PDB file of C-alpha atoms in Angstrom:
ATOM      1  CA  MET A   1      34.347  27.768 -17.641  1.00 76.00           C
ATOM      2  CA  ILE A   2      34.151  25.665 -14.471  1.00 78.00           C
ATOM      3  CA  VAL A   3      33.286  21.968 -14.595  1.00 77.00           C
ATOM      4  CA  ASP A   4      32.425  19.980 -11.474  1.00 81.00           C
ATOM      5  CA  LEU A   5      33.876  16.589 -12.328  1.00 79.00           C
ATOM      6  CA  PRO A   6      34.083  13.254 -10.461  1.00 78.00           C
ATOM      7  CA  PRO A   7      37.697  11.960 -10.429  1.00 67.00           C
ATOM      8  CA  ASP A   8      36.863   8.873 -12.479  1.00 71.00           C
ATOM      9  CA  ARG A   9      35.486  10.986 -15.347  1.00 75.00           C
ATOM     10  CA  GLU A  10      38.656  12.852 -16.308  1.00 75.00           C
ATOM     11  CA  SER A  11      39.377  10.512 -19.243  1.00 72.00           C
ATOM     12  CA  LEU A  12      35.796  10.917 -20.494  1.00 74.00           C
ATOM     13  CA  LEU A  13      36.090  14.688 -20.342  1.00 80.00           C
ATOM     14  CA  ALA A  14      39.379  14.562 -22.246  1.00 78.00           C
ATOM     15  CA  THR A  15      37.782  12.472 -24.993  1.00 75.00           C
ATOM     16  CA  LEU A  16      34.783  14.823 -25.249  1.00 81.00           C
ATOM     17  CA  LEU A  17      37.012  17.909 -25.428  1.00 81.00           C
ATOM     18  CA  ALA A  18      39.191  16.312 -28.090  1.00 80.00           C
ATOM     19  CA  GLY A  19      36.077  15.635 -30.159  1.00 79.00           C
ATOM     20  CA  CYS A  20      34.473  19.074 -29.962  1.00 87.00           C
ATOM     21  CA  LEU A  21      37.444  21.476 -30.035  1.00 86.00           C
ATOM     22  CA  THR A  22      39.816  22.215 -32.887  1.00 87.00           C
ATOM     23  CA  ARG A  23      43.536  21.465 -32.613  1.00 80.00           C
ATOM     24  CA  ALA A  24      44.252  25.202 -32.382  1.00 87.00           C
ATOM     25  CA  GLU A  25      41.737  25.639 -29.559  1.00 87.00           C
ATOM     26  CA  ILE A  26      43.196  22.684 -27.673  1.00 82.00           C
ATOM     27  CA  ARG A  27      46.734  23.977 -28.143  1.00 81.00           C
ATOM     28  CA  ASP A  28      45.922  27.551 -27.033  1.00 85.00           C
ATOM     29  CA  SER A  29      43.677  26.778 -24.052  1.00 87.00           C
ATOM     30  CA  ARG A  30      44.815  26.324 -20.455  1.00 85.00           C
ATOM     31  CA  SER A  31      43.351  24.163 -17.706  1.00 84.00           C
ATOM     32  CA  LEU A  32      43.514  23.927 -13.920  1.00 81.00           C
ATOM     33  CA  PHE A  33      42.219  20.936 -11.965  1.00 77.00           C
ATOM     34  CA  MET A  34      41.612  21.284  -8.259  1.00 77.00           C
ATOM     35  CA  VAL A  35      40.225  19.011  -5.551  1.00 75.00           C
ATOM     36  CA  GLY A  36      37.346  20.421  -3.494  1.00 73.00           C
ATOM     37  CA  LYS A  37      35.432  23.691  -3.750  1.00 74.00           C
ATOM     38  CA  GLU A  38      38.276  26.137  -3.115  1.00 76.00           C
ATOM     39  CA  ASP A  39      38.473  29.106  -5.469  1.00 78.00           C
ATOM     40  CA  PRO A  40      41.694  29.260  -7.518  1.00 78.00           C
ATOM     41  CA  GLY A  41      44.301  31.850  -6.592  1.00 76.00           C
ATOM     42  CA  LEU A  42      47.967  32.687  -7.018  1.00 77.00           C
ATOM     43  CA  ALA A  43      48.956  29.500  -5.183  1.00 72.00           C
ATOM     44  CA  GLN A  44      47.507  27.440  -8.027  1.00 72.00           C
ATOM     45  CA  LEU A  45      49.175  29.391 -10.812  1.00 75.00           C
ATOM     46  CA  GLY A  46      51.982  26.857 -11.115  1.00 72.00           C
ATOM     47  CA  GLN A  47      49.445  24.049 -11.551  1.00 77.00           C
ATOM     48  CA  VAL A  48      47.979  25.470 -14.725  1.00 82.00           C
ATOM     49  CA  GLU A  49      48.727  23.281 -17.732  1.00 78.00           C
ATOM     50  CA  SER A  50      47.880  23.353 -21.399  1.00 80.00           C
ATOM     51  CA  LEU A  51      44.622  21.698 -22.361  1.00 83.00           C
ATOM     52  CA  GLU A  52      46.662  19.766 -24.916  1.00 80.00           C
ATOM     53  CA  ALA A  53      48.764  18.205 -22.158  1.00 76.00           C
ATOM     54  CA  PHE A  54      45.696  17.383 -20.062  1.00 77.00           C
ATOM     55  CA  ILE A  55      43.939  15.630 -22.948  1.00 78.00           C
ATOM     56  CA  ALA A  56      47.047  13.669 -23.903  1.00 76.00           C
ATOM     57  CA  GLN A  57      47.697  12.481 -20.354  1.00 75.00           C
ATOM     58  CA  ARG A  58      44.118  11.518 -19.530  1.00 77.00           C
ATOM     59  CA  ARG A  59      43.341   9.904 -22.878  1.00 74.00           C
ATOM     60  CA  GLY A  60      46.616   8.042 -22.663  1.00 76.00           C
ATOM     61  CA  ARG A  61      45.809   6.410 -19.322  1.00 81.00           C
ATOM     62  CA  TRP A  62      43.882   3.514 -20.827  1.00 83.00           C
ATOM     63  CA  LEU A  63      46.742   3.042 -23.293  1.00 89.00           C
ATOM     64  CA  GLN A  64      49.246   2.959 -20.421  1.00 88.00           C
ATOM     65  CA  GLU A  65      47.097   0.349 -18.694  1.00 90.00           C
ATOM     66  CA  MET A  66      46.891  -1.660 -21.906  1.00 92.00           C
ATOM     67  CA  LEU A  67      50.675  -1.551 -22.328  1.00 93.00           C
ATOM     68  CA  HIS A  68      51.280  -2.468 -18.686  1.00 92.00           C
ATOM     69  CA  ALA A  69      48.995  -5.492 -19.004  1.00 94.00           C
ATOM     70  CA  ALA A  70      50.311  -6.295 -22.510  1.00 95.00           C
ATOM     71  CA  ARG A  71      46.727  -6.473 -23.792  1.00 96.00           C
ATOM     72  CA  VAL A  72      47.679  -6.610 -27.456  1.00 97.00           C
ATOM     73  CA  THR A  73      47.590  -9.273 -30.112  1.00 97.00           C
ATOM     74  CA  THR A  74      48.591  -9.854 -33.722  1.00 97.00           C
ATOM     75  CA  HIS A  75      46.540 -10.287 -36.863  1.00 97.00           C
ATOM     76  CA  PHE A  76      48.155 -11.783 -39.955  1.00 98.00           C
ATOM     77  CA  GLN A  77      47.574 -10.566 -43.508  1.00 98.00           C
ATOM     78  CA  PRO A  78      48.980 -12.723 -46.332  1.00 98.00           C
ATOM     79  CA  ILE A  79      51.186 -11.490 -49.156  1.00 98.00           C
ATOM     80  CA  PHE A  80      51.014 -13.564 -52.339  1.00 98.00           C
ATOM     81  CA  HIS A  81      53.172 -14.251 -55.382  1.00 97.00           C
ATOM     82  CA  VAL A  82      51.714 -12.126 -58.171  1.00 97.00           C
ATOM     83  CA  ALA A  83      52.039 -14.941 -60.717  1.00 95.00           C
ATOM     84  CA  ALA A  84      50.261 -17.366 -58.368  1.00 95.00           C
ATOM     85  CA  PRO A  85      47.908 -15.353 -56.121  1.00 93.00           C
ATOM     86  CA  ASP A  86      46.913 -18.455 -54.189  1.00 92.00           C
ATOM     87  CA  ARG A  87      50.511 -19.122 -53.088  1.00 95.00           C
ATOM     88  CA  VAL A  88      51.600 -17.307 -49.920  1.00 97.00           C
ATOM     89  CA  PHE A  89      54.942 -15.535 -49.935  1.00 97.00           C
ATOM     90  CA  ALA A  90      54.750 -13.869 -46.514  1.00 98.00           C
ATOM     91  CA  HIS A  91      52.473 -12.674 -43.724  1.00 98.00           C
ATOM     92  CA  GLU A  92      52.414  -9.130 -42.421  1.00 98.00           C
ATOM     93  CA  CYS A  93      51.987  -8.943 -38.645  1.00 97.00           C
ATOM     94  CA  LEU A  94      49.482  -6.233 -37.714  1.00 97.00           C
ATOM     95  CA  LEU A  95      49.017  -4.866 -34.203  1.00 96.00           C
ATOM     96  CA  ARG A  96      45.608  -4.976 -32.531  1.00 96.00           C
ATOM     97  CA  GLY A  97      44.820  -3.783 -29.021  1.00 95.00           C
ATOM     98  CA  ILE A  98      42.381  -5.444 -26.607  1.00 94.00           C
ATOM     99  CA  ASP A  99      40.342  -3.234 -24.282  1.00 88.00           C
ATOM    100  CA  GLU A 100      39.138  -4.142 -20.793  1.00 84.00           C
ATOM    101  CA  HIS A 101      36.000  -5.679 -22.279  1.00 86.00           C
ATOM    102  CA  GLY A 102      37.897  -7.900 -24.702  1.00 91.00           C
ATOM    103  CA  GLU A 103      37.041  -5.769 -27.747  1.00 92.00           C
ATOM    104  CA  ILE A 104      39.581  -5.063 -30.500  1.00 93.00           C
ATOM    105  CA  VAL A 105      41.193  -1.600 -30.564  1.00 91.00           C
ATOM    106  CA  SER A 106      42.520  -0.303 -33.873  1.00 92.00           C
ATOM    107  CA  PRO A 107      46.263   0.409 -34.174  1.00 92.00           C
ATOM    108  CA  GLY A 108      45.492   3.839 -35.652  1.00 89.00           C
ATOM    109  CA  LEU A 109      43.838   5.003 -32.443  1.00 86.00           C
ATOM    110  CA  MET A 110      46.581   3.449 -30.319  1.00 90.00           C
ATOM    111  CA  PHE A 111      49.409   5.190 -32.168  1.00 88.00           C
ATOM    112  CA  GLU A 112      47.487   8.476 -32.280  1.00 82.00           C
ATOM    113  CA  LEU A 113      47.241   8.485 -28.502  1.00 83.00           C
ATOM    114  CA  ALA A 114      50.792   7.182 -28.159  1.00 86.00           C
ATOM    115  CA  MET A 115      52.052  10.218 -30.076  1.00 83.00           C
ATOM    116  CA  GLU A 116      50.096  12.564 -27.805  1.00 77.00           C
ATOM    117  CA  ALA A 117      51.156  10.836 -24.580  1.00 78.00           C
ATOM    118  CA  ASP A 118      54.792  10.114 -25.533  1.00 79.00           C
ATOM    119  CA  LEU A 119      54.232   6.354 -25.544  1.00 86.00           C
ATOM    120  CA  VAL A 120      55.328   5.524 -29.092  1.00 86.00           C
ATOM    121  CA  PHE A 121      58.491   3.718 -28.020  1.00 88.00           C
ATOM    122  CA  PRO A 122      56.896   1.242 -25.545  1.00 90.00           C
ATOM    123  CA  LEU A 123      53.933   0.647 -27.891  1.00 93.00           C
ATOM    124  CA  ASP A 124      56.166   0.034 -30.903  1.00 91.00           C
ATOM    125  CA  ARG A 125      58.433  -2.292 -28.915  1.00 92.00           C
ATOM    126  CA  LEU A 126      55.499  -4.283 -27.520  1.00 95.00           C
ATOM    127  CA  ALA A 127      54.035  -4.602 -31.027  1.00 95.00           C
ATOM    128  CA  ARG A 128      57.306  -6.032 -32.395  1.00 94.00           C
ATOM    129  CA  ILE A 129      57.807  -8.504 -29.559  1.00 95.00           C
ATOM    130  CA  THR A 130      54.175  -9.633 -29.665  1.00 97.00           C
ATOM    131  CA  ALA A 131      54.390 -10.155 -33.422  1.00 97.00           C
ATOM    132  CA  VAL A 132      57.436 -12.383 -33.012  1.00 96.00           C
ATOM    133  CA  GLN A 133      55.850 -14.401 -30.214  1.00 96.00           C
ATOM    134  CA  ASN A 134      52.520 -14.864 -31.986  1.00 97.00           C
ATOM    135  CA  ALA A 135      54.117 -15.751 -35.324  1.00 97.00           C
ATOM    136  CA  ALA A 136      56.092 -18.478 -33.578  1.00 96.00           C
ATOM    137  CA  ALA A 137      53.051 -19.682 -31.630  1.00 96.00           C
ATOM    138  CA  GLN A 138      50.982 -19.869 -34.823  1.00 95.00           C
ATOM    139  CA  GLY A 139      53.728 -21.764 -36.640  1.00 95.00           C
ATOM    140  CA  VAL A 140      54.004 -19.276 -39.504  1.00 95.00           C
ATOM    141  CA  SER A 141      56.263 -20.929 -42.077  1.00 92.00           C
ATOM    142  CA  SER A 142      56.408 -18.083 -44.606  1.00 96.00           C
ATOM    143  CA  ARG A 143      58.397 -14.876 -44.343  1.00 97.00           C
ATOM    144  CA  ILE A 144      57.182 -12.553 -41.598  1.00 97.00           C
ATOM    145  CA  PHE A 145      56.824  -8.778 -42.075  1.00 97.00           C
ATOM    146  CA  ILE A 146      56.980  -6.859 -38.784  1.00 95.00           C
ATOM    147  CA  ASN A 147      56.208  -3.130 -38.736  1.00 92.00           C
ATOM    148  CA  PHE A 148      58.235  -0.589 -36.825  1.00 87.00           C
ATOM    149  CA  THR A 149      58.326   3.182 -36.483  1.00 84.00           C
ATOM    150  CA  PRO A 150      61.801   4.700 -36.935  1.00 78.00           C
ATOM    151  CA  ALA A 151      60.933   7.575 -34.593  1.00 72.00           C
ATOM    152  CA  ALA A 152      60.529   5.056 -31.759  1.00 73.00           C
ATOM    153  CA  VAL A 153      64.085   3.758 -32.193  1.00 72.00           C
ATOM    154  CA  TYR A 154      66.399   6.377 -30.707  1.00 66.00           C
ATOM    155  CA  ASP A 155      69.363   3.986 -30.507  1.00 73.00           C
ATOM    156  CA  PRO A 156      69.310   0.811 -32.643  1.00 72.00           C
ATOM    157  CA  ILE A 157      71.516  -1.350 -30.437  1.00 72.00           C
ATOM    158  CA  ASN A 158      69.661  -0.638 -27.196  1.00 72.00           C
ATOM    159  CA  CYS A 159      66.128  -0.205 -28.560  1.00 70.00           C
ATOM    160  CA  LEU A 160      66.085  -3.280 -30.784  1.00 79.00           C
ATOM    161  CA  ARG A 161      67.911  -5.650 -28.428  1.00 84.00           C
ATOM    162  CA  THR A 162      64.633  -6.903 -26.942  1.00 87.00           C
ATOM    163  CA  THR A 163      63.237  -7.647 -30.396  1.00 89.00           C
ATOM    164  CA  VAL A 164      66.300  -9.645 -31.404  1.00 89.00           C
ATOM    165  CA  ALA A 165      66.153 -11.497 -28.081  1.00 91.00           C
ATOM    166  CA  ALA A 166      62.488 -12.343 -28.735  1.00 94.00           C
ATOM    167  CA  VAL A 167      63.404 -13.745 -32.153  1.00 94.00           C
ATOM    168  CA  GLU A 168      66.118 -15.918 -30.625  1.00 94.00           C
ATOM    169  CA  LYS A 169      63.835 -17.144 -27.848  1.00 95.00           C
ATOM    170  CA  ALA A 170      61.090 -17.983 -30.346  1.00 95.00           C
ATOM    171  CA  GLY A 171      63.541 -19.974 -32.472  1.00 95.00           C
ATOM    172  CA  LEU A 172      62.675 -18.104 -35.677  1.00 95.00           C
ATOM    173  CA  GLN A 173      65.156 -17.943 -38.539  1.00 95.00           C
ATOM    174  CA  ARG A 174      66.382 -14.381 -38.927  1.00 94.00           C
ATOM    175  CA  GLU A 175      66.447 -14.483 -42.724  1.00 94.00           C
ATOM    176  CA  ARG A 176      62.684 -15.123 -42.738  1.00 95.00           C
ATOM    177  CA  ILE A 177      61.918 -11.903 -40.860  1.00 96.00           C
ATOM    178  CA  VAL A 178      61.444  -8.587 -42.682  1.00 96.00           C
ATOM    179  CA  PHE A 179      61.292  -5.398 -40.630  1.00 93.00           C
ATOM    180  CA  GLU A 180      58.998  -2.967 -42.400  1.00 92.00           C
ATOM    181  CA  VAL A 181      59.379   0.791 -41.992  1.00 87.00           C
ATOM    182  CA  ILE A 182      55.962   2.406 -41.656  1.00 81.00           C
ATOM    183  CA  GLU A 183      55.182   6.072 -42.344  1.00 65.00           C
ATOM    184  CA  THR A 184      57.933   6.244 -44.956  1.00 52.00           C
ATOM    185  CA  GLU A 185      56.780   9.697 -46.080  1.00 48.00           C
ATOM    186  CA  ARG A 186      57.228  11.146 -42.571  1.00 59.00           C
ATOM    187  CA  ILE A 187      60.855  10.178 -42.136  1.00 63.00           C
ATOM    188  CA  GLY A 188      62.672  13.256 -40.902  1.00 65.00           C
ATOM    189  CA  ASP A 189      66.196  11.852 -40.523  1.00 74.00           C
ATOM    190  CA  PRO A 190      67.269   9.489 -43.336  1.00 77.00           C
ATOM    191  CA  ASN A 191      70.686   8.994 -41.734  1.00 82.00           C
ATOM    192  CA  HIS A 192      69.095   7.744 -38.529  1.00 80.00           C
ATOM    193  CA  LEU A 193      66.887   5.375 -40.522  1.00 82.00           C
ATOM    194  CA  ALA A 194      69.927   4.130 -42.447  1.00 85.00           C
ATOM    195  CA  ASN A 195      71.613   3.268 -39.135  1.00 84.00           C
ATOM    196  CA  VAL A 196      68.536   1.371 -37.945  1.00 84.00           C
ATOM    197  CA  LEU A 197      68.292  -0.607 -41.181  1.00 87.00           C
ATOM    198  CA  ARG A 198      72.015  -1.320 -41.106  1.00 87.00           C
ATOM    199  CA  TYR A 199      71.632  -2.770 -37.606  1.00 87.00           C
ATOM    200  CA  TYR A 200      68.839  -5.062 -38.765  1.00 88.00           C
ATOM    201  CA  ARG A 201      70.782  -6.191 -41.842  1.00 90.00           C
ATOM    202  CA  ASP A 202      73.959  -6.828 -39.875  1.00 90.00           C
ATOM    203  CA  ALA A 203      71.873  -8.977 -37.534  1.00 89.00           C
ATOM    204  CA  GLY A 204      70.719 -11.100 -40.474  1.00 93.00           C
ATOM    205  CA  PHE A 205      67.227  -9.671 -41.075  1.00 94.00           C
ATOM    206  CA  LYS A 206      65.624  -8.218 -44.222  1.00 95.00           C
ATOM    207  CA  VAL A 207      64.093  -4.725 -44.426  1.00 93.00           C
ATOM    208  CA  ALA A 208      61.248  -3.105 -46.333  1.00 94.00           C
ATOM    209  CA  LEU A 209      59.844   0.384 -46.947  1.00 90.00           C
ATOM    210  CA  ASP A 210      56.081   0.823 -46.712  1.00 88.00           C
ATOM    211  CA  ASP A 211      53.688   3.126 -48.616  1.00 78.00           C
ATOM    212  CA  LEU A 212      56.090   4.021 -51.404  1.00 76.00           C
ATOM    213  CA  GLY A 213      54.535   6.384 -53.908  1.00 63.00           C
ATOM    214  CA  GLY A 214      52.162   8.075 -51.482  1.00 58.00           C
ATOM    215  CA  GLY A 215      54.392  11.174 -51.812  1.00 51.00           C
ATOM    216  CA  TYR A 216      57.816  12.053 -53.156  1.00 45.00           C
ATOM    217  CA  ALA A 217      60.142  11.650 -50.168  1.00 53.00           C
ATOM    218  CA  GLY A 218      60.069   7.879 -50.188  1.00 63.00           C
ATOM    219  CA  LEU A 219      61.325   7.613 -53.749  1.00 71.00           C
ATOM    220  CA  GLY A 220      64.438   9.558 -52.865  1.00 71.00           C
ATOM    221  CA  LEU A 221      65.254   7.078 -50.094  1.00 74.00           C
ATOM    222  CA  LEU A 222      65.584   4.075 -52.403  1.00 79.00           C
ATOM    223  CA  PRO A 223      69.176   4.544 -53.610  1.00 77.00           C
ATOM    224  CA  SER A 224      70.571   5.415 -50.172  1.00 78.00           C
ATOM    225  CA  LEU A 225      68.659   2.848 -48.115  1.00 83.00           C
ATOM    226  CA  SER A 226      68.468   0.008 -50.673  1.00 85.00           C
ATOM    227  CA  PRO A 227      65.772  -1.987 -48.878  1.00 91.00           C
ATOM    228  CA  ASP A 228      65.124  -5.603 -49.807  1.00 95.00           C
ATOM    229  CA  PHE A 229      61.452  -4.856 -50.488  1.00 96.00           C
ATOM    230  CA  VAL A 230      59.254  -1.837 -51.172  1.00 93.00           C
ATOM    231  CA  LYS A 231      55.489  -1.646 -50.869  1.00 94.00           C
ATOM    232  CA  LEU A 232      53.602   0.475 -53.368  1.00 93.00           C
ATOM    233  CA  ASP A 233      51.027   2.671 -51.657  1.00 89.00           C
ATOM    234  CA  ARG A 234      47.390   1.636 -51.997  1.00 91.00           C
ATOM    235  CA  SER A 235      46.552   5.073 -53.436  1.00 90.00           C
ATOM    236  CA  LEU A 236      48.614   4.064 -56.481  1.00 91.00           C
ATOM    237  CA  ILE A 237      47.194   0.550 -56.733  1.00 95.00           C
ATOM    238  CA  ASP A 238      43.462   1.162 -56.340  1.00 95.00           C
ATOM    239  CA  GLY A 239      41.996   1.681 -59.818  1.00 96.00           C
ATOM    240  CA  VAL A 240      45.303   1.339 -61.681  1.00 96.00           C
ATOM    241  CA  SER A 241      43.704  -0.797 -64.381  1.00 95.00           C
ATOM    242  CA  GLY A 242      41.735   2.224 -65.608  1.00 95.00           C
ATOM    243  CA  ASN A 243      44.111   5.074 -64.797  1.00 96.00           C
ATOM    244  CA  ARG A 244      46.982   5.813 -67.169  1.00 95.00           C
ATOM    245  CA  ILE A 245      48.787   8.170 -64.762  1.00 94.00           C
ATOM    246  CA  GLN A 246      48.824   5.576 -61.964  1.00 94.00           C
ATOM    247  CA  SER A 247      49.945   2.867 -64.362  1.00 95.00           C
ATOM    248  CA  VAL A 248      52.848   4.948 -65.670  1.00 94.00           C
ATOM    249  CA  VAL A 249      54.001   5.790 -62.126  1.00 91.00           C
ATOM    250  CA  ILE A 250      53.875   2.142 -61.069  1.00 94.00           C
ATOM    251  CA  GLU A 251      55.767   1.030 -64.162  1.00 95.00           C
ATOM    252  CA  ARG A 252      58.540   3.585 -63.574  1.00 91.00           C
ATOM    253  CA  VAL A 253      58.841   2.970 -59.820  1.00 91.00           C
ATOM    254  CA  THR A 254      58.863  -0.801 -60.316  1.00 94.00           C
ATOM    255  CA  GLN A 255      61.554  -0.559 -62.966  1.00 94.00           C
ATOM    256  CA  MET A 256      63.699   1.684 -60.761  1.00 91.00           C
ATOM    257  CA  ALA A 257      63.313  -0.713 -57.812  1.00 92.00           C
ATOM    258  CA  HIS A 258      64.246  -3.722 -59.941  1.00 95.00           C
ATOM    259  CA  ASP A 259      67.280  -1.875 -61.313  1.00 94.00           C
ATOM    260  CA  LEU A 260      68.390  -1.465 -57.684  1.00 92.00           C
ATOM    261  CA  GLY A 261      67.754  -5.133 -56.874  1.00 94.00           C
ATOM    262  CA  ILE A 262      64.640  -4.403 -54.796  1.00 95.00           C
ATOM    263  CA  GLU A 263      61.512  -6.566 -54.941  1.00 97.00           C
ATOM    264  CA  VAL A 264      58.126  -4.836 -55.220  1.00 97.00           C
ATOM    265  CA  ILE A 265      54.914  -5.542 -53.309  1.00 97.00           C
ATOM    266  CA  ALA A 266      51.629  -3.959 -54.422  1.00 97.00           C
ATOM    267  CA  GLU A 267      49.354  -3.462 -51.405  1.00 95.00           C
ATOM    268  CA  GLY A 268      45.720  -2.474 -51.253  1.00 94.00           C
ATOM    269  CA  VAL A 269      44.592  -4.780 -54.059  1.00 97.00           C
ATOM    270  CA  GLU A 270      40.812  -4.806 -53.869  1.00 96.00           C
ATOM    271  CA  GLN A 271      39.652  -5.156 -57.490  1.00 97.00           C
ATOM    272  CA  ALA A 272      40.093  -8.119 -59.820  1.00 97.00           C
ATOM    273  CA  GLU A 273      40.881  -5.778 -62.728  1.00 97.00           C
ATOM    274  CA  ASP A 274      43.770  -4.248 -60.798  1.00 97.00           C
ATOM    275  CA  LEU A 275      45.147  -7.688 -59.981  1.00 97.00           C
ATOM    276  CA  ASP A 276      45.039  -8.593 -63.693  1.00 97.00           C
ATOM    277  CA  TRP A 277      46.962  -5.420 -64.506  1.00 97.00           C
ATOM    278  CA  LEU A 278      49.563  -6.069 -61.805  1.00 97.00           C
ATOM    279  CA  GLN A 279      50.094  -9.623 -63.054  1.00 96.00           C
ATOM    280  CA  ALA A 280      50.899  -8.217 -66.481  1.00 95.00           C
ATOM    281  CA  ASN A 281      53.240  -5.477 -65.267  1.00 92.00           C
ATOM    282  CA  GLU A 282      56.160  -7.005 -63.392  1.00 88.00           C
ATOM    283  CA  VAL A 283      55.469  -6.383 -59.713  1.00 96.00           C
ATOM    284  CA  ASP A 284      56.639  -9.305 -57.609  1.00 98.00           C
ATOM    285  CA  TYR A 285      54.005  -9.749 -54.895  1.00 98.00           C
ATOM    286  CA  VAL A 286      50.459  -8.586 -54.081  1.00 98.00           C
ATOM    287  CA  GLN A 287      48.533  -7.927 -50.886  1.00 97.00           C
ATOM    288  CA  GLY A 288      44.985  -6.736 -50.251  1.00 97.00           C
ATOM    289  CA  PHE A 289      41.429  -7.506 -49.206  1.00 96.00           C
ATOM    290  CA  LEU A 290      40.675  -9.101 -52.583  1.00 97.00           C
ATOM    291  CA  LEU A 291      43.171 -11.833 -51.733  1.00 96.00           C
ATOM    292  CA  GLY A 292      43.170 -12.087 -47.954  1.00 96.00           C
ATOM    293  CA  ARG A 293      42.110  -9.940 -45.014  1.00 96.00           C
ATOM    294  CA  PRO A 294      43.942  -9.645 -41.680  1.00 96.00           C
ATOM    295  CA  ALA A 295      42.951 -12.471 -39.345  1.00 96.00           C
ATOM    296  CA  PRO A 296      43.989 -13.865 -35.934  1.00 96.00           C
ATOM    297  CA  THR A 297      45.437 -16.927 -37.644  1.00 96.00           C
ATOM    298  CA  PRO A 298      47.742 -17.177 -40.677  1.00 95.00           C
ATOM    299  CA  TYR A 299      46.224 -17.709 -44.126  1.00 93.00           C
ATOM    300  CA  SER A 300      45.698 -21.281 -45.259  1.00 80.00           C
ATOM    301  CA  SER A 301      45.026 -22.226 -48.870  1.00 59.00           C
ATOM    302  CA  LEU A 302      43.402 -25.505 -47.748  1.00 47.00           C
TER     303      LEU A 302
END
């Protein structure tokens, strides 16, 4: 198939191809882009690339531009004491992108493209630094949960130095900051993660594991990593008040965490009945749309 394409439409073509082809088709197809009307020959053989690489590079251009211009911001979602769900315990800092028109870009799309275009490290670093800066600018007085992806941290000392420097420059107290591991179930190297968490702890920060209970791998990490906090996955929380299996799992996981000195946060609370159940069953903190949605400014009970 030959497509006559204006140069400024390569990103559009990449998006269209990604939407209409399967992953296997994208992986197995090859592409050649040439300037002008010349027919391809042996001289162009070395320019042939996988369609997967083409899509990743072209779709990632707007993300590269966004990172270069630092067009990102932070939304804050409150975490409450379970016994007093109007009293804020912490705020989770959530990444949001800003496109060239000033519209919000979801973090899911940003990290999806970052994985394809090998931009996870700069995106993750910018998200952490922006969270620190915005939390300080907004005068957040509670604890601050900042997400990070272990795969983006190849060397804790070098990769996290900029984050620690941002904390110092912002004048935030280290003990108030909790670095939260996202994608707990996808952790491929627990020893590497242990080194990252050890670096954070030695620097005076707290650490948390996200989405615990969404699979089995995360549970096995508790004894070796001993985080300060764990977050129970929303798939466990939603509907727990009427589901015996979910309730038993939460009871057992919460008890195990408490036995290890770990505090438990239930996230994804969207039903009043589930909140009532959680208040009666020993979790420590709650988070979810029922209580407070992510917003550009920190939650205020006033």
